[in-house]
Amino acid sequence: MGLSPIMGKDNTIQHLLPLFLILLKDEHSDVRLNIISNLDSVIGIHQLSQSLLPAIVELAEDPKWRVRLAIIEHMPLLAEQLGVDFFDEKLNSLCMSWLVDGVFAIRSAATSNLKRLVAIFGLEWAQNTIITKVLSMARDPNYLHRMTTLFAINVLADVCPPDVITKFMVPVIANLANDTVPNVRFNVAKTMAKLTPVLDPTTVEMQVKPCLTRLHEDDDNDVKYFASEALVVVDNRLMAVG
């Protein structure tokens, strides 16, 4: 690929593109990943969308979690270059599958990716595609997936307006306060603390504070601690508005 800047785009497409396409099928995942990582600077990803897809899918399901992590980190660039229609049809399901990956680092990176995708495709796209899917994970039998819902809400709250947070996210968080797993419950408290500064006082008073007050009486010491910390944030928010 170092020859591409010297040869120019047209000659690269004519003479090197066939080689790139062969390398996209290489048996070694590092080779395929390297090709995908550098294609945009060489000829533009959009010109290879159909050829790229099989390689992306294989890398996304690679047994080596570090390979999966690397393709996740490239997903925003791929999304931007390939466009929303192609992404929704071919890649959206991959991004959602990473949220329930067995490796925490993958779930964490996939969660962070959501914010970058919203920045690319916009809030309306997020509401129609990913927010509903993320919130539905709150009912997943696996408590790790329920926790991922909370982590995702923390990330998405940075790019969502207060009315969306209040209408769609707060009820889900409050419901998870009844979860049987203490780790979920104390992450509810942490999430409420994160969201409180952007919520309107009425929501804080009527929905957030009662939830945290119940958690403050929890049998688990960690849940009590984080609920106590969150209640300080709540009280400061309510005092600030009189």
Tab-separated table of N, CA and C in Angstrom, residues 3-4 16 29 31 36 42 57-59 78 93 96 98 108 116 128 170 174 226:
chain	number	residue	atom	x	y	z
A	3	LEU	N	2.935	1.997	-2.152
A	3	LEU	CA	3.067	2.447	-3.540
A	3	LEU	C	1.912	3.327	-3.991
A	4	SER	N	0.799	3.223	-3.323
A	4	SER	CA	-0.414	3.897	-3.783
A	4	SER	C	-0.267	5.406	-3.922
A	16	LEU	N	-3.337	-2.261	-8.534
A	16	LEU	CA	-3.178	-2.825	-7.191
A	16	LEU	C	-4.474	-3.349	-6.596
A	29	SER	N	-5.900	-13.147	9.824
A	29	SER	CA	-6.786	-12.026	10.128
A	29	SER	C	-6.041	-10.696	10.168
A	31	VAL	N	-3.656	-9.688	8.283
A	31	VAL	CA	-3.489	-9.195	6.912
A	31	VAL	C	-4.780	-8.522	6.448
A	36	ILE	N	-8.114	-3.433	5.399
A	36	ILE	CA	-9.287	-2.623	5.714
A	36	ILE	C	-8.886	-1.307	6.370
A	42	VAL	N	-6.224	5.020	0.585
A	42	VAL	CA	-5.683	4.591	-0.704
A	42	VAL	C	-6.669	4.842	-1.842
A	57	VAL	N	-17.133	-9.183	8.205
A	57	VAL	CA	-17.919	-10.152	8.975
A	57	VAL	C	-17.009	-11.200	9.608
A	58	GLU	N	-16.053	-11.696	8.844
A	58	GLU	CA	-15.139	-12.708	9.373
A	58	GLU	C	-14.298	-12.148	10.516
A	59	LEU	N	-13.823	-10.907	10.360
A	59	LEU	CA	-13.027	-10.290	11.425
A	59	LEU	C	-13.878	-10.029	12.663
A	78	LEU	N	-15.732	3.002	8.791
A	78	LEU	CA	-16.442	2.205	7.800
A	78	LEU	C	-17.874	2.709	7.637
A	93	SER	N	-26.350	-5.148	12.697
A	93	SER	CA	-26.500	-6.338	13.538
A	93	SER	C	-25.166	-6.770	14.145
A	96	MET	N	-24.501	-4.568	17.189
A	96	MET	CA	-25.337	-4.956	18.317
A	96	MET	C	-24.857	-6.268	18.934
A	98	TRP	N	-21.836	-7.268	19.242
A	98	TRP	CA	-20.662	-7.010	20.082
A	98	TRP	C	-21.064	-6.597	21.494
A	108	SER	N	-17.312	-3.224	26.116
A	108	SER	CA	-17.012	-1.839	26.446
A	108	SER	C	-16.745	-1.013	25.192
A	116	ARG	N	-20.179	7.245	18.885
A	116	ARG	CA	-19.543	7.692	17.641
A	116	ARG	C	-20.471	7.486	16.450
A	128	ASN	N	-34.434	5.387	16.028
A	128	ASN	CA	-35.128	4.396	15.191
A	128	ASN	C	-34.419	3.053	15.117
A	170	VAL	N	-34.849	6.728	31.619
A	170	VAL	CA	-35.073	6.751	33.068
A	170	VAL	C	-35.993	5.618	33.535
A	174	ALA	N	-34.841	2.816	36.271
A	174	ALA	CA	-35.591	2.651	37.516
A	174	ALA	C	-36.063	1.209	37.692
A	226	PHE	N	-23.214	3.505	46.752
A	226	PHE	CA	-23.387	4.256	45.505
A	226	PHE	C	-24.720	5.003	45.480
